[in-house]
Amino acid sequence: MVTEVRTRFAPSPTGYMHIGNLRTALYEYLIARHNNGKFILRIEDTDQERYVEGAIDVIYKTLKLAGIEHDEGPDKGGDYGPYIQSQRKHIYMEYAKKLIDLGGAYYCFCSKERLAKLNEEQEKGGKFPSYDRHCRYLSKEEVEKNLAEGKPFVIRQKMPESGTTSFEDVVYGTITVENSTLDDQILIKSDGLPTYNFANVIDDHLMKITHVVRGNEYLSSTPKYNLLYKAFGWDIPVYIHVPLILKSSGQKLSKRAGDPSFEDLISMGYLVEAVVNYVALLGWAPSTNQEIFSLKELEEVFDVNGISKSPAIFDMNKLNWMNGEYIRKMGLDEFHEVAKPYYEGVITNPDICLKKISKLLQPRVDVLSKIPENIDFFDNLPEYDNELYVHKKMKTTLEISLQSLKAAADVLEGLQEWNEETIHDTLVSLAQQMNLKNGQIMWPVRTAITGKAVSPGGAVEIADILGKNETLNRIRIGIKKLENSI
């Protein structure tokens, strides 16, 4: 009988979805979909000190926006709920006590003061702080007496004191650790809630999770999980540890350092599809040279064997390129709709045709948030330096620019029809008459009507959008500026 593939995304509700979290969710989702399995959402909120109000809604919103749809979860139900850990508190205590009976755990009654003193002494002696197993060998009578007296306790995992523990990871292969390095970790805290490590194992088993994706920082913890599985006699899931995501500087991505979350990237003008595509490639490579994938295509081609051991570099330039590719794949109407919010408050002239601006921008813009800085000149001609008229490649000088602007103003004034075709033909004809290159006419005109070194279109397209009166007005301003400086 073939076991159904079941994966889970188990975030903590701490306020936002960072890129590493999104990648984990995406990989878990793709593994499930690629194998016709189930993708489960579980909320791990046992650390109540880190809980942020409204954070669960952020998780739902982010997954929905990214197109990562779960099959079971707190909002959908399923056969293995509840899917919020704080609602499963009784389950963890039950299994912790069962583990004590199996000889894999024990009650620890050590006070905070004793543990603090122990850690202090170990640090002074140059040792790594770890529990000294003081309560591990209490007699059954002592344990029962302490419990009867209501003495506060935690439950610790009983680690083997010798030998090694090994496990297989899809990405990193066989990992082996010395058992003597494993601390008797806490499974149930004094408030009765489980630690992350224990709740994970219990929930993954009860929810029949077959594949676990997590960051490689959890490699060192995995032997502890496996010892729990073995103590209970349960099947161990397939482990897939993914590499860190680093900045080009080699530092880890961090919200505190100002690195963007998924929501931040979307608000910065990146398209959801582009971000999801880019995140999929952070640590995973397809078997071909293809880089642009829809989510549906990723579901078909995703293979865990393509996951790398090496850290993934989050490169904003690469994301910009990919986002630009997605923008250019759009139909003009679709691009116009996503661009329109960026025109608000920047272009207020009702006579300006925004659709024409969208047509100019689509082949040239890579991030939507860059739109305002590219179009602000349409409303108001900015102050600019006459040196903009001097262009080596276009072979323009201040004198040639002045001559060209005066001639352009005269011929454009006489146009009866104002559109790209008539403006283009008129200016090209003028260049021929003056024995100038086209650029020696077009560059001065474009400079005069935009006041910028770079614009989303040339003289013809921009003049068409500005209209005849505004174009001529700006050219005359340019003429005066040049006359005053030559």
Short mmCIF file of C-alpha atoms in Angstrom, two decimals:
data_model
loop_
_atom_site.label_atom_id
_atom_site.label_comp_id
_atom_site.label_asym_id
_atom_site.label_seq_id
_atom_site.Cartn_x
_atom_site.Cartn_y
_atom_site.Cartn_z
CA MET A 1 0.00 0.00 0.00
CA VAL A 2 1.39 3.40 -1.03
CA THR A 3 1.38 5.93 1.80
CA GLU A 4 -0.26 9.26 0.98
CA VAL A 5 2.26 12.12 1.00
CA ARG A 6 1.29 14.60 3.70
CA THR A 7 3.28 17.78 4.35
CA ARG A 8 2.70 20.62 6.75
CA PHE A 9 3.52 24.27 7.17
CA ALA A 10 3.66 25.08 10.87
CA PRO A 11 4.39 28.78 11.43
CA SER A 12 4.39 30.62 14.73
CA PRO A 13 2.04 33.62 14.80
CA THR A 14 4.70 36.27 15.42
CA GLY A 15 3.47 39.02 13.11
CA TYR A 16 4.77 38.64 9.57
CA MET A 17 5.89 36.12 6.98
CA HIS A 18 9.60 36.33 6.25
CA ILE A 19 11.08 34.97 3.03
CA GLY A 20 12.44 31.83 4.69
CA ASN A 21 8.97 30.99 6.03
CA LEU A 22 7.42 31.52 2.63
CA ARG A 23 10.00 29.23 1.01
CA THR A 24 9.30 26.48 3.56
CA ALA A 25 5.56 26.77 2.93
CA LEU A 26 6.11 26.75 -0.82
CA TYR A 27 8.37 23.67 -0.80
CA GLU A 28 5.99 21.76 1.49
CA TYR A 29 3.10 22.71 -0.80
CA LEU A 30 4.97 21.72 -3.97
CA ILE A 31 6.03 18.35 -2.54
CA ALA A 32 2.40 17.60 -1.67
CA ARG A 33 1.00 18.73 -5.02
CA HIS A 34 3.73 17.02 -7.07
CA ASN A 35 2.88 13.73 -5.33
CA ASN A 36 -0.92 14.20 -5.31
CA GLY A 37 -0.77 14.46 -1.54
CA LYS A 38 -2.16 16.77 1.12
CA PHE A 39 -0.75 20.06 2.41
CA ILE A 40 -1.66 20.93 6.01
CA LEU A 41 -1.51 24.27 7.84
CA ARG A 42 -0.82 24.03 11.57
CA ILE A 43 -0.40 27.03 13.87
CA GLU A 44 2.34 26.58 16.48
CA ASP A 45 1.44 29.04 19.23
CA THR A 46 2.80 27.31 22.32
CA ASP A 47 5.25 30.18 22.88
CA GLN A 48 2.64 32.63 24.12
CA GLU A 49 5.24 35.31 24.89
CA ARG A 50 5.95 35.72 21.16
CA TYR A 51 2.30 35.62 20.10
CA VAL A 52 1.20 38.71 18.16
CA GLU A 53 -2.47 39.63 17.91
CA GLY A 54 -3.73 39.31 14.34
CA ALA A 55 -0.70 37.29 13.21
CA ILE A 56 -2.77 34.23 12.30
CA ASP A 57 -4.75 36.37 9.86
CA VAL A 58 -1.44 37.47 8.33
CA ILE A 59 -0.56 33.82 7.74
CA TYR A 60 -3.91 33.11 6.06
CA LYS A 61 -3.66 36.25 3.95
CA THR A 62 -0.10 35.56 2.84
CA LEU A 63 -0.76 31.96 1.82
CA LYS A 64 -3.89 32.97 -0.07
CA LEU A 65 -2.10 35.82 -1.84
CA ALA A 66 0.75 33.50 -2.84
CA GLY A 67 -1.68 30.90 -4.17
CA ILE A 68 -0.50 28.31 -1.63
CA GLU A 69 -3.76 26.60 -0.71
CA HIS A 70 -3.86 24.19 2.22
CA ASP A 71 -6.11 21.14 2.35
CA GLU A 72 -6.51 21.03 6.13
CA GLY A 73 -6.08 23.70 8.79
CA PRO A 74 -7.74 25.75 11.54
CA ASP A 75 -10.01 27.51 9.05
CA LYS A 76 -10.82 24.41 7.02
CA GLY A 77 -10.88 21.58 9.53
CA GLY A 78 -9.86 18.02 8.74
CA ASP A 79 -9.59 14.60 10.29
CA TYR A 80 -6.57 15.40 12.47
CA GLY A 81 -7.51 18.63 14.26
CA PRO A 82 -7.46 20.80 16.15
CA TYR A 83 -4.79 22.47 14.01
CA ILE A 84 -3.76 25.09 16.59
CA GLN A 85 -1.29 23.78 19.16
CA SER A 86 -2.66 25.72 22.13
CA GLN A 87 -5.93 23.83 21.61
CA ARG A 88 -4.07 20.50 21.85
CA LYS A 89 -2.48 21.06 25.26
CA HIS A 90 -4.00 17.92 26.84
CA ILE A 91 -2.58 15.75 24.05
CA TYR A 92 1.05 16.68 24.74
CA MET A 93 0.87 16.02 28.47
CA GLU A 94 -0.75 12.64 27.78
CA TYR A 95 2.08 11.63 25.44
CA ALA A 96 4.77 13.00 27.73
CA LYS A 97 3.50 10.83 30.57
CA LYS A 98 3.32 7.87 28.21
CA LEU A 99 6.95 8.52 27.28
CA ILE A 100 7.89 8.47 30.98
CA ASP A 101 6.25 5.05 31.26
CA LEU A 102 8.24 3.91 28.23
CA GLY A 103 11.45 5.03 29.89
CA GLY A 104 12.17 7.84 27.44
CA ALA A 105 11.48 10.82 29.73
CA TYR A 106 11.38 11.88 33.38
CA TYR A 107 10.02 14.50 35.77
CA CYS A 108 12.43 17.27 36.70
CA PHE A 109 11.72 19.30 39.85
CA CYS A 110 14.83 21.54 39.78
CA SER A 111 14.11 25.15 40.67
CA LYS A 112 15.03 28.07 38.43
CA GLU A 113 17.54 29.13 41.06
CA ARG A 114 19.33 25.78 40.99
CA LEU A 115 19.45 25.75 37.19
CA ALA A 116 20.75 29.32 37.05
CA LYS A 117 23.51 28.48 39.55
CA LEU A 118 24.38 25.33 37.57
CA ASN A 119 24.68 27.29 34.32
CA GLU A 120 26.81 29.93 36.02
CA GLU A 121 29.22 27.32 37.36
CA GLN A 122 29.45 25.56 34.00
CA GLU A 123 30.19 28.81 32.18
CA LYS A 124 32.89 29.69 34.71
CA GLY A 125 34.45 26.30 34.07
CA GLY A 126 34.41 26.89 30.33
CA LYS A 127 31.69 24.31 29.73
CA PHE A 128 28.65 24.66 27.51
CA PRO A 129 25.56 25.04 29.77
CA SER A 130 23.54 21.83 29.95
CA TYR A 131 21.37 20.08 32.47
CA ASP A 132 23.31 17.80 34.87
CA ARG A 133 20.51 15.19 34.97
CA HIS A 134 20.03 15.70 38.70
CA CYS A 135 16.43 14.45 38.65
CA ARG A 136 16.98 11.69 36.11
CA TYR A 137 17.75 9.11 38.77
CA LEU A 138 15.14 10.03 41.41
CA SER A 139 13.39 6.98 42.79
CA LYS A 140 9.77 6.33 41.91
CA GLU A 141 8.85 7.10 45.52
CA GLU A 142 10.62 10.50 45.44
CA VAL A 143 8.87 11.42 42.19
CA GLU A 144 5.44 10.43 43.53
CA LYS A 145 6.07 12.35 46.76
CA ASN A 146 7.03 15.52 44.84
CA LEU A 147 3.98 15.22 42.63
CA ALA A 148 1.69 14.66 45.61
CA GLU A 149 3.07 17.81 47.25
CA GLY A 150 2.29 19.80 44.09
CA LYS A 151 5.91 20.60 43.45
CA PRO A 152 6.39 22.42 40.10
CA PHE A 153 7.97 20.27 37.40
CA VAL A 154 9.02 20.04 33.80
CA ILE A 155 9.31 16.82 31.82
CA ARG A 156 12.67 16.13 30.19
CA GLN A 157 13.70 13.73 27.45
CA LYS A 158 16.02 10.94 28.60
CA MET A 159 18.90 10.99 26.13
CA PRO A 160 21.21 7.98 25.71
CA GLU A 161 24.51 8.65 27.48
CA SER A 162 26.73 6.81 25.00
CA GLY A 163 26.83 5.75 21.38
CA THR A 164 25.63 7.71 18.38
CA THR A 165 22.37 8.62 16.68
CA SER A 166 22.12 8.89 12.90
CA PHE A 167 19.46 10.00 10.49
CA GLU A 168 19.06 10.41 6.76
CA ASP A 169 18.37 13.78 5.17
CA VAL A 170 17.39 14.16 1.51
CA VAL A 171 19.75 17.12 1.04
CA TYR A 172 22.63 16.45 3.46
CA GLY A 173 22.71 12.65 3.45
CA THR A 174 23.60 10.73 6.61
CA ILE A 175 24.07 12.86 9.71
CA THR A 176 25.55 11.29 12.85
CA VAL A 177 25.94 12.84 16.29
CA GLU A 178 27.50 11.64 19.52
CA ASN A 179 24.75 11.02 22.06
CA SER A 180 26.96 12.47 24.78
CA THR A 181 26.46 15.90 23.17
CA LEU A 182 22.67 15.75 23.48
CA ASP A 183 21.15 17.61 26.39
CA ASP A 184 18.15 16.19 28.23
CA GLN A 185 15.86 18.76 26.63
CA ILE A 186 12.60 19.92 28.17
CA LEU A 187 9.51 18.45 26.54
CA ILE A 188 6.78 19.89 28.78
CA LYS A 189 7.33 23.29 30.42
CA SER A 190 6.26 24.19 33.95
CA ASP A 191 3.09 25.85 32.56
CA GLY A 192 2.01 22.51 31.07
CA LEU A 193 2.62 23.61 27.50
CA PRO A 194 4.99 21.65 25.28
CA THR A 195 8.24 22.93 23.86
CA TYR A 196 8.47 23.41 20.12
CA ASN A 197 10.57 20.26 19.71
CA PHE A 198 8.13 17.96 21.48
CA ALA A 199 4.90 19.36 20.05
CA ASN A 200 6.34 19.08 16.54
CA VAL A 201 6.99 15.37 16.86
CA ILE A 202 3.65 14.56 18.47
CA ASP A 203 1.66 16.60 15.96
CA ASP A 204 3.57 15.34 12.94
CA HIS A 205 2.91 11.75 14.00
CA LEU A 206 -0.76 12.25 14.83
CA MET A 207 -1.35 14.22 11.61
CA LYS A 208 0.43 11.48 9.62
CA ILE A 209 3.04 13.87 8.20
CA THR A 210 5.36 12.02 5.82
CA HIS A 211 7.75 14.80 4.73
CA VAL A 212 9.23 17.58 6.89
CA VAL A 213 10.88 20.63 5.31
CA ARG A 214 12.77 23.02 7.55
CA GLY A 215 15.89 25.18 7.64
CA ASN A 216 19.27 23.52 8.05
CA GLU A 217 19.67 25.22 11.42
CA TYR A 218 17.48 22.36 12.71
CA LEU A 219 19.89 19.65 11.58
CA SER A 220 21.44 19.48 15.06
CA SER A 221 18.00 19.07 16.68
CA THR A 222 16.84 16.25 14.43
CA PRO A 223 18.56 13.40 16.35
CA LYS A 224 16.49 14.44 19.38
CA TYR A 225 13.32 14.17 17.31
CA ASN A 226 14.33 10.76 16.01
CA LEU A 227 15.00 9.45 19.51
CA LEU A 228 11.45 10.49 20.40
CA TYR A 229 10.04 8.68 17.37
CA LYS A 230 12.02 5.57 18.27
CA ALA A 231 10.98 5.71 21.92
CA PHE A 232 7.33 5.71 20.87
CA GLY A 233 7.92 3.12 18.15
CA TRP A 234 6.71 5.45 15.41
CA ASP A 235 7.77 5.81 11.76
CA ILE A 236 10.24 8.62 11.11
CA PRO A 237 9.27 11.13 8.37
CA VAL A 238 11.41 12.06 5.38
CA TYR A 239 13.61 15.01 6.36
CA ILE A 240 14.42 17.76 3.89
CA HIS A 241 16.64 20.44 5.41
CA VAL A 242 17.02 23.48 3.18
CA PRO A 243 19.96 25.92 3.09
CA LEU A 244 20.01 29.33 4.69
CA ILE A 245 18.96 32.40 2.72
CA LEU A 246 21.65 35.05 2.94
CA LYS A 247 22.14 38.58 1.73
CA SER A 248 24.93 39.24 -0.75
CA SER A 249 26.95 40.46 2.25
CA GLY A 250 26.80 36.94 3.69
CA GLN A 251 24.48 37.93 6.55
CA LYS A 252 21.18 36.22 7.27
CA LEU A 253 18.00 37.95 6.15
CA SER A 254 16.51 39.79 9.11
CA LYS A 255 13.40 41.90 9.60
CA ARG A 256 15.30 43.87 12.24
CA ALA A 257 17.97 44.74 9.67
CA GLY A 258 15.27 46.08 7.36
CA ASP A 259 15.12 43.12 5.02
CA PRO A 260 11.68 42.86 3.39
CA SER A 261 9.03 40.31 4.26
CA PHE A 262 6.74 38.86 1.60
CA GLU A 263 4.13 41.54 2.31
CA ASP A 264 6.79 44.24 2.12
CA LEU A 265 7.87 43.06 -1.33
CA ILE A 266 4.30 43.15 -2.61
CA SER A 267 3.78 46.66 -1.22
CA MET A 268 7.08 47.67 -2.84
CA GLY A 269 5.66 46.91 -6.25
CA TYR A 270 6.71 43.33 -6.87
CA LEU A 271 4.20 40.97 -8.45
CA VAL A 272 3.07 38.02 -6.33
CA GLU A 273 3.79 35.51 -9.11
CA ALA A 274 7.32 36.86 -9.58
CA VAL A 275 8.12 36.72 -5.87
CA VAL A 276 6.82 33.16 -5.53
CA ASN A 277 8.81 32.12 -8.63
CA TYR A 278 11.96 33.77 -7.27
CA VAL A 279 11.58 32.27 -3.78
CA ALA A 280 11.22 28.80 -5.32
CA LEU A 281 14.69 29.23 -6.85
CA LEU A 282 16.32 30.23 -3.55
CA GLY A 283 18.12 26.97 -2.88
CA TRP A 284 16.44 24.86 -5.57
CA ALA A 285 17.41 24.39 -9.21
CA PRO A 286 15.27 22.75 -11.90
CA SER A 287 16.72 20.09 -14.17
CA THR A 288 16.62 22.53 -17.12
CA ASN A 289 17.80 26.13 -17.63
CA GLN A 290 14.24 27.44 -17.34
CA GLU A 291 13.84 30.17 -14.70
CA ILE A 292 10.34 31.53 -15.22
CA PHE A 293 7.72 29.19 -13.75
CA SER A 294 4.06 29.60 -12.93
CA LEU A 295 2.95 27.99 -9.68
CA LYS A 296 1.22 25.28 -11.71
CA GLU A 297 4.45 24.58 -13.60
CA LEU A 298 6.37 24.40 -10.31
CA GLU A 299 3.89 21.81 -9.04
CA GLU A 300 4.72 19.66 -12.05
CA VAL A 301 8.54 19.98 -12.07
CA PHE A 302 9.51 20.43 -8.41
CA ASP A 303 11.91 17.70 -7.31
CA VAL A 304 13.54 17.68 -3.88
CA ASN A 305 16.74 16.35 -5.46
CA GLY A 306 17.25 19.82 -6.91
CA ILE A 307 17.66 21.39 -3.46
CA SER A 308 21.19 22.64 -2.80
CA LYS A 309 23.34 22.38 0.33
CA SER A 310 24.88 25.78 -0.33
CA PRO A 311 23.37 28.97 1.13
CA ALA A 312 20.99 30.79 -1.19
CA ILE A 313 21.72 34.45 -1.93
CA PHE A 314 18.76 36.81 -1.95
CA ASP A 315 19.69 39.12 -4.82
CA MET A 316 17.38 42.11 -5.30
CA ASN A 317 18.80 42.69 -8.78
CA LYS A 318 17.80 39.18 -9.83
CA LEU A 319 14.35 39.68 -8.31
CA ASN A 320 14.04 42.98 -10.21
CA TRP A 321 14.91 41.20 -13.45
CA MET A 322 12.39 38.44 -12.82
CA ASN A 323 9.68 40.91 -11.87
CA GLY A 324 10.36 42.81 -15.09
CA GLU A 325 9.97 39.58 -17.06
CA TYR A 326 6.56 39.03 -15.48
CA ILE A 327 5.52 42.62 -16.21
CA ARG A 328 6.42 42.21 -19.87
CA LYS A 329 4.44 38.97 -20.11
CA MET A 330 1.26 40.82 -19.14
CA GLY A 331 -1.31 42.11 -21.60
CA LEU A 332 -1.40 45.92 -21.79
CA ASP A 333 -4.81 46.08 -20.09
CA GLU A 334 -3.60 43.87 -17.24
CA PHE A 335 -0.46 45.95 -16.75
CA HIS A 336 -2.48 49.16 -16.86
CA GLU A 337 -4.66 47.92 -14.01
CA VAL A 338 -1.71 47.13 -11.72
CA ALA A 339 0.04 50.38 -12.71
CA LYS A 340 -2.92 52.72 -12.12
CA PRO A 341 -2.53 52.98 -8.32
CA TYR A 342 0.98 54.35 -8.88
CA TYR A 343 -0.34 57.18 -11.08
CA GLU A 344 -2.60 58.53 -8.32
CA GLY A 345 -1.39 61.84 -6.95
CA VAL A 346 1.48 61.88 -9.45
CA ILE A 347 -0.49 62.69 -12.59
CA THR A 348 -3.43 64.97 -11.90
CA ASN A 349 -3.98 66.42 -15.39
CA PRO A 350 -7.23 64.84 -16.66
CA ASP A 351 -6.15 65.38 -20.28
CA ILE A 352 -3.21 63.01 -19.92
CA CYS A 353 -3.97 59.55 -21.36
CA LEU A 354 -2.81 57.12 -18.70
CA LYS A 355 -3.19 54.14 -20.99
CA LYS A 356 -0.55 55.62 -23.30
CA ILE A 357 1.77 56.05 -20.32
CA SER A 358 1.23 52.39 -19.43
CA LYS A 359 2.16 51.41 -22.98
CA LEU A 360 5.41 53.38 -22.59
CA LEU A 361 6.23 52.00 -19.17
CA GLN A 362 5.52 48.29 -19.61
CA PRO A 363 8.65 47.46 -21.66
CA ARG A 364 10.85 49.63 -19.44
CA VAL A 365 9.83 49.28 -15.78
CA ASP A 366 10.85 46.31 -13.61
CA VAL A 367 9.29 47.26 -10.25
CA LEU A 368 5.93 49.02 -9.99
CA SER A 369 7.08 51.29 -7.17
CA LYS A 370 9.54 52.91 -9.60
CA ILE A 371 6.65 54.23 -11.71
CA PRO A 372 6.15 57.58 -9.89
CA GLU A 373 9.78 58.65 -10.31
CA ASN A 374 9.53 57.82 -14.01
CA ILE A 375 6.38 59.80 -14.74
CA ASP A 376 6.39 62.79 -12.40
CA PHE A 377 7.48 65.12 -15.23
CA PHE A 378 4.14 64.68 -17.02
CA ASP A 379 2.40 66.88 -14.45
CA ASN A 380 5.16 69.40 -13.88
CA LEU A 381 8.35 70.12 -15.79
CA PRO A 382 11.15 69.76 -13.24
CA GLU A 383 14.06 72.15 -12.85
CA TYR A 384 16.95 70.84 -14.89
CA ASP A 385 20.52 71.73 -15.87
CA ASN A 386 21.24 72.75 -19.45
CA GLU A 387 24.09 70.27 -19.51
CA LEU A 388 21.42 67.64 -20.15
CA TYR A 389 21.26 68.91 -23.70
CA VAL A 390 24.87 67.90 -24.27
CA HIS A 391 25.02 64.26 -25.35
CA LYS A 392 28.14 62.75 -26.85
CA LYS A 393 26.44 59.81 -28.54
CA MET A 394 23.69 62.00 -29.98
CA LYS A 395 26.32 64.56 -31.04
CA THR A 396 24.45 67.45 -29.43
CA THR A 397 25.91 70.64 -28.00
CA LEU A 398 24.18 73.59 -26.40
CA GLU A 399 24.33 75.45 -29.71
CA ILE A 400 22.94 72.57 -31.76
CA SER A 401 20.21 72.01 -29.16
CA LEU A 402 19.12 75.65 -29.28
CA GLN A 403 19.04 75.60 -33.08
CA SER A 404 17.07 72.34 -33.08
CA LEU A 405 14.51 73.51 -30.50
CA LYS A 406 13.79 76.72 -32.38
CA ALA A 407 13.27 74.84 -35.62
CA ALA A 408 11.18 72.13 -33.91
CA ALA A 409 8.92 74.72 -32.29
CA ASP A 410 8.21 76.28 -35.69
CA VAL A 411 7.33 73.05 -37.50
CA LEU A 412 5.35 71.53 -34.62
CA GLU A 413 3.35 74.75 -34.29
CA GLY A 414 2.02 74.17 -37.79
CA LEU A 415 0.78 70.62 -37.25
CA GLN A 416 -2.97 70.21 -37.71
CA GLU A 417 -3.04 66.62 -36.47
CA TRP A 418 -1.18 65.75 -33.27
CA ASN A 419 -0.24 62.10 -32.94
CA GLU A 420 2.89 59.94 -32.84
CA GLU A 421 2.99 59.47 -36.61
CA THR A 422 2.73 63.16 -37.54
CA ILE A 423 5.17 64.25 -34.79
CA HIS A 424 7.70 61.61 -35.84
CA ASP A 425 7.51 62.33 -39.55
CA THR A 426 7.73 66.08 -38.98
CA LEU A 427 10.82 65.91 -36.75
CA VAL A 428 12.61 63.36 -38.98
CA SER A 429 11.91 65.54 -42.03
CA LEU A 430 13.22 68.56 -40.13
CA ALA A 431 16.48 66.75 -39.34
CA GLN A 432 16.95 65.97 -43.04
CA GLN A 433 16.28 69.58 -44.03
CA MET A 434 18.81 70.85 -41.46
CA ASN A 435 21.35 68.20 -42.47
CA LEU A 436 21.34 66.85 -38.89
CA LYS A 437 21.11 63.34 -37.49
CA ASN A 438 17.68 62.39 -36.07
CA GLY A 439 19.12 62.31 -32.57
CA GLN A 440 20.29 65.92 -32.88
CA ILE A 441 16.62 66.92 -33.11
CA MET A 442 15.02 64.25 -30.92
CA TRP A 443 17.39 64.54 -27.95
CA PRO A 444 16.96 68.32 -27.44
CA VAL A 445 13.17 67.98 -27.81
CA ARG A 446 13.01 65.06 -25.38
CA THR A 447 15.18 66.94 -22.87
CA ALA A 448 13.08 70.10 -23.13
CA ILE A 449 9.76 68.32 -22.58
CA THR A 450 10.89 65.97 -19.78
CA GLY A 451 13.68 67.85 -17.98
CA LYS A 452 15.22 64.45 -17.22
CA ALA A 453 18.29 62.52 -18.28
CA VAL A 454 16.20 59.34 -18.51
CA SER A 455 12.53 59.00 -19.43
CA PRO A 456 10.22 56.08 -20.20
CA GLY A 457 9.90 57.08 -23.83
CA GLY A 458 11.37 59.27 -26.55
CA ALA A 459 10.49 62.75 -27.78
CA VAL A 460 7.71 61.54 -30.09
CA GLU A 461 5.78 59.36 -27.59
CA ILE A 462 6.05 61.89 -24.77
CA ALA A 463 5.06 64.85 -26.96
CA ASP A 464 2.00 62.87 -28.10
CA ILE A 465 0.97 62.27 -24.47
CA LEU A 466 1.64 65.84 -23.31
CA GLY A 467 -0.37 67.33 -26.17
CA LYS A 468 0.50 70.13 -28.56
CA ASN A 469 0.13 73.12 -26.26
CA GLU A 470 2.10 71.69 -23.36
CA THR A 471 4.83 70.35 -25.65
CA LEU A 472 5.32 73.73 -27.35
CA ASN A 473 5.22 75.52 -24.02
CA ARG A 474 8.03 73.32 -22.64
CA ILE A 475 10.11 73.66 -25.82
CA ARG A 476 9.87 77.46 -25.53
CA ILE A 477 10.99 77.25 -21.90
CA GLY A 478 13.97 75.21 -23.11
CA ILE A 479 14.79 77.80 -25.76
CA LYS A 480 14.83 80.58 -23.17
CA LYS A 481 17.00 78.57 -20.80
CA LEU A 482 19.53 77.92 -23.55
CA GLU A 483 19.50 81.50 -24.80
CA ASN A 484 20.29 82.69 -21.28
CA SER A 485 23.23 80.35 -20.90
CA ILE A 486 24.93 80.61 -24.29
#
